[in-house]
CSV table of C-alpha atoms in Angstrom, one decimal:
chain,number,residue,atom,x,y,z
V,1,MET,CA,335.6,239.3,146.9
V,2,GLN,CA,333.2,236.6,147.9
V,3,LEU,CA,330.0,237.3,146.0
V,4,VAL,CA,326.3,236.7,146.2
V,5,CYS,CA,324.5,237.8,143.1
V,6,SER,CA,320.9,239.1,143.3
V,7,TRP,CA,319.8,236.7,140.6
V,8,SER,CA,316.7,237.4,138.5
V,9,GLY,CA,317.8,234.9,135.8
V,10,GLY,CA,317.9,237.7,133.3
V,11,LYS,CA,320.4,239.6,131.2
V,12,ASP,CA,321.4,242.3,133.6
V,13,SER,CA,322.1,240.2,136.7
V,14,CYS,CA,324.0,237.7,134.5
V,15,LEU,CA,326.2,240.4,132.9
V,16,ALA,CA,326.8,242.0,136.3
V,17,LEU,CA,328.0,238.6,137.7
V,18,TYR,CA,330.2,238.1,134.6
V,19,ARG,CA,331.9,241.5,135.1
V,20,ALA,CA,332.3,240.9,138.8
V,21,LEU,CA,334.0,237.6,138.2
V,22,GLN,CA,336.2,239.2,135.6
V,23,ALA,CA,337.2,241.8,138.3
V,24,GLY,CA,338.5,238.9,140.5
V,25,GLY,CA,335.4,238.0,142.5
V,26,THR,CA,334.3,234.4,143.4
V,27,ALA,CA,330.7,233.5,143.1
V,28,LYS,CA,329.4,231.8,146.2
V,29,CYS,CA,325.7,232.0,145.7
V,30,LEU,CA,322.8,233.2,143.5
V,31,LEU,CA,319.9,234.6,145.5
V,32,THR,CA,316.4,234.9,144.0
V,33,MET,CA,313.2,236.2,145.7
V,34,VAL,CA,310.1,234.3,144.8
V,35,ASN,CA,306.4,234.8,145.5
V,36,GLU,CA,304.8,233.7,148.8
V,37,GLN,CA,303.7,230.4,147.2
V,38,ASN,CA,307.4,229.7,146.4
V,39,SER,CA,306.3,229.0,142.8
V,40,ARG,CA,307.7,231.8,140.7
V,41,SER,CA,310.4,234.5,140.9
V,42,ARG,CA,309.4,238.1,141.4
V,43,SER,CA,309.1,240.2,138.2
V,44,HIS,CA,310.5,237.6,135.8
V,45,GLY,CA,308.0,234.9,136.7
V,46,LEU,CA,310.5,232.0,136.4
V,47,GLU,CA,310.0,228.7,138.2
V,48,PRO,CA,312.6,227.6,140.8
V,49,ALA,CA,313.3,224.6,138.6
V,50,PHE,CA,314.4,226.9,135.7
V,51,LEU,CA,316.6,229.0,138.1
V,52,GLN,CA,318.1,225.9,139.6
V,53,ALA,CA,318.9,224.6,136.1
V,54,GLN,CA,320.7,227.9,135.4
V,55,ALA,CA,322.7,227.6,138.6
V,56,ARG,CA,323.7,224.0,137.8
V,57,LEU,CA,325.1,225.2,134.5
V,58,LEU,CA,326.9,228.1,136.2
V,59,ASN,CA,328.2,225.7,138.9
V,60,VAL,CA,327.0,228.1,141.6
V,61,GLU,CA,324.8,227.4,144.7
V,62,HIS,CA,321.3,228.8,144.3
V,63,ARG,CA,319.0,230.0,147.1
V,64,TRP,CA,315.5,231.2,146.7
V,65,CYS,CA,313.4,233.0,149.3
V,66,PRO,CA,309.6,233.3,149.4
V,67,ALA,CA,308.5,236.8,150.3
V,68,SER,CA,305.5,239.1,149.9
V,69,TRP,CA,306.1,242.7,148.7
V,70,ASP,CA,305.4,243.8,152.3
V,71,ASN,CA,308.2,241.8,153.9
V,72,TYR,CA,310.5,241.7,150.9
V,73,GLU,CA,313.2,243.9,152.4
V,74,GLN,CA,313.2,242.1,155.7
V,75,VAL,CA,313.6,238.7,154.1
V,76,PHE,CA,316.3,239.9,151.8
V,77,VAL,CA,318.4,241.4,154.6
V,78,HIS,CA,318.0,238.3,156.7
V,79,GLU,CA,319.3,236.2,153.8
V,80,LEU,CA,322.2,238.5,153.2
V,81,ARG,CA,323.2,238.4,156.9
V,82,LYS,CA,323.2,234.6,156.8
V,83,LEU,CA,325.5,234.7,153.7
V,84,ALA,CA,327.7,237.3,155.3
V,85,GLY,CA,328.2,234.8,158.2
V,86,CYS,CA,329.4,232.3,155.6
V,87,GLY,CA,332.1,234.7,154.3
V,88,VAL,CA,330.3,236.6,151.6
V,89,THR,CA,331.6,240.2,151.3
V,90,HIS,CA,329.8,241.7,148.4
V,91,ALA,CA,326.3,241.5,146.8
V,92,VAL,CA,326.2,242.0,143.0
V,93,PHE,CA,323.3,243.8,141.4
V,94,GLY,CA,322.5,244.4,137.8
V,95,ASP,CA,321.1,247.9,137.9
V,96,ILE,CA,322.3,250.3,135.3
V,97,ASP,CA,321.0,253.8,136.0
V,98,ILE,CA,317.9,253.9,138.3
V,99,ALA,CA,319.0,255.8,141.4
V,100,GLY,CA,316.2,254.5,143.6
V,101,HIS,CA,317.2,250.9,143.0
V,102,ARG,CA,320.8,251.6,143.9
V,103,GLU,CA,319.8,253.4,147.1
V,104,TRP,CA,317.8,250.4,148.2
V,105,GLU,CA,320.6,248.0,147.4
V,106,GLU,CA,323.2,249.9,149.3
V,107,SER,CA,320.8,250.2,152.2
V,108,VAL,CA,320.1,246.5,152.5
V,109,CYS,CA,323.8,245.7,152.2
V,110,ARG,CA,324.6,248.2,154.9
V,111,GLN,CA,322.1,246.5,157.1
V,112,ALA,CA,323.7,243.1,156.4
V,113,GLY,CA,327.2,244.3,156.9
V,114,ILE,CA,328.4,243.7,153.3
V,115,GLN,CA,329.1,245.9,150.3
V,116,ALA,CA,326.9,246.5,147.3
V,117,LEU,CA,328.6,246.0,143.9
V,118,LEU,CA,327.0,247.3,140.7
V,119,PRO,CA,329.3,246.5,137.8
V,120,LEU,CA,326.9,247.9,135.2
V,121,TRP,CA,326.3,251.2,136.9
V,122,ARG,CA,326.4,254.2,134.5
V,123,LEU,CA,327.8,251.9,131.8
V,124,GLY,CA,325.0,253.0,129.5
V,125,ARG,CA,322.1,250.9,128.3
V,126,ASP,CA,323.3,250.4,124.7
V,127,LYS,CA,326.7,249.4,126.0
V,128,VAL,CA,325.2,246.9,128.4
V,129,LEU,CA,323.4,245.2,125.4
V,130,ASP,CA,326.6,245.3,123.3
V,131,GLN,CA,328.7,243.7,126.0
V,132,PHE,CA,326.1,241.1,126.7
V,133,ILE,CA,325.8,240.0,123.1
V,134,ASP,CA,329.5,240.4,122.3
V,135,ALA,CA,330.4,238.2,125.3
V,136,GLY,CA,328.3,235.4,123.7
V,137,PHE,CA,325.3,235.4,126.1
V,138,LYS,CA,321.9,234.5,124.8
V,139,ALA,CA,318.7,235.7,126.5
V,140,VAL,CA,315.0,235.1,125.7
V,141,ILE,CA,312.2,237.6,126.3
V,142,VAL,CA,310.0,235.8,128.9
V,143,VAL,CA,307.7,238.6,130.2
V,144,ILE,CA,306.0,241.4,128.4
V,145,ASN,CA,303.9,244.3,129.8
V,146,ARG,CA,301.3,244.3,127.1
V,147,GLU,CA,300.3,247.9,128.1
V,148,LEU,CA,303.8,249.0,126.9
V,149,MET,CA,304.6,246.8,124.0
V,150,ASP,CA,303.4,244.2,121.5
V,151,THR,CA,303.2,240.6,122.8
V,152,ARG,CA,304.7,239.4,119.5
V,153,PHE,CA,308.1,239.8,121.0
V,154,LEU,CA,307.4,237.1,123.7
V,155,GLY,CA,309.8,234.2,123.3
V,156,ARG,CA,312.2,236.2,121.0
V,157,VAL,CA,315.9,236.0,121.5
V,158,LEU,CA,317.3,239.4,122.4
V,159,ASP,CA,319.7,239.7,119.5
V,160,ARG,CA,320.7,242.6,117.4
V,161,GLN,CA,317.7,242.1,115.1
V,162,THR,CA,315.3,242.2,118.0
V,163,ILE,CA,317.0,245.2,119.5
V,164,GLU,CA,316.6,247.1,116.2
V,165,GLU,CA,312.9,246.2,116.1
V,166,LEU,CA,312.3,247.3,119.7
V,167,THR,CA,314.1,250.5,119.0
V,168,ALA,CA,312.0,251.2,115.9
V,169,CYS,CA,308.9,250.7,118.0
V,170,GLY,CA,310.1,253.3,120.5
V,171,ILE,CA,310.8,250.6,123.2
V,172,ASP,CA,313.8,250.7,125.4
V,173,PRO,CA,315.7,247.6,124.3
V,174,CYS,CA,317.0,247.2,127.8
V,175,GLY,CA,313.5,247.1,129.2
V,176,GLU,CA,314.5,249.3,132.1
V,177,GLN,CA,311.0,250.8,132.4
V,178,GLY,CA,309.4,247.4,132.9
V,179,GLU,CA,308.5,246.8,129.3
V,180,PHE,CA,309.9,243.3,129.4
V,181,HIS,CA,312.2,240.9,131.2
V,182,THR,CA,314.5,238.2,129.9
V,183,ALA,CA,316.0,234.8,130.9
V,184,VAL,CA,319.5,233.8,130.0
V,185,VAL,CA,319.9,230.4,128.4
V,186,ASP,CA,323.5,230.3,127.2
V,187,GLY,CA,326.8,232.2,127.5
V,188,PRO,CA,330.4,232.0,128.6
V,189,LEU,CA,329.5,231.3,132.2
V,190,PHE,CA,327.3,228.3,131.2
V,191,ALA,CA,328.8,224.8,131.0
V,192,ARG,CA,326.4,224.2,128.0
V,193,PRO,CA,323.2,225.8,126.7
V,194,LEU,CA,320.2,225.4,128.9
V,195,ALA,CA,317.8,222.9,127.3
V,196,TRP,CA,314.3,224.3,127.2
V,197,GLN,CA,311.2,224.8,125.1
V,198,PRO,CA,308.1,227.1,125.2
V,199,ARG,CA,304.9,225.4,126.3
V,200,GLY,CA,302.6,228.4,125.8
V,201,SER,CA,302.0,231.7,127.7
V,202,VAL,CA,300.2,232.8,130.8
V,203,ALA,CA,298.5,236.2,131.2
V,204,ARG,CA,298.3,237.9,134.6
V,205,GLU,CA,296.8,241.4,134.6
V,206,ALA,CA,299.0,243.6,132.4
V,207,HIS,CA,301.7,241.0,131.9
V,208,VAL,CA,302.1,238.0,129.7
V,209,PHE,CA,304.6,235.3,130.8
V,210,LEU,CA,306.3,232.7,128.6
V,211,ASP,CA,305.6,229.3,130.1
V,212,ILE,CA,308.9,227.3,129.9
V,213,GLU,CA,309.4,223.6,130.0
V,214,LEU,CA,312.9,222.2,130.7
V,215,LYS,CA,314.1,219.4,128.5
V,216,GLU,CA,315.8,216.4,130.0
V,217,GLU,CA,319.6,216.9,130.1
V,218,LYS,CA,321.4,214.2,128.2
């Protein structure tokens, strides 16, 4: 299997890629959709420089595509078709149990002539978190919907202590309802930990984003 991974930079896409590689796949490319200004990724709000730093540590090519919500699918399919022409056979997605997401992913893959691969599908949210942590990955909470949860969790590592606190607050510790998003900064696929530090936060409507500064690699 020659793989492109729909890469948000977060825990689910990372674990999905990890499991696809364990199943014998070869990672050819990470693909991220960014806003029209080409400045931040959709949903997770990560800068291209951060995503590129992840890709370097994973030793995988990274492509990012600017798109509006109106032409998102058109741009995504166009990029998948280009990758299919370069030998990619499967697109990896990190969805766990939301049927509408899977239907969309299978549709865009059909249009591009490749297969959708969802290694986390129906695994169970608790098990996804267990496998992520047990494998040695480290993720930081980088976006919070302040209408759904307390902003005190922004910048926290998603470890077992944080999971316990989220659960006690009645929050899905997988964040599958849009409560929060994460960015992976270390793990078994990384050549070394990603060097970063927080430089504050940015609020946009209901969401608060962690502003991340990359440290110089030594």
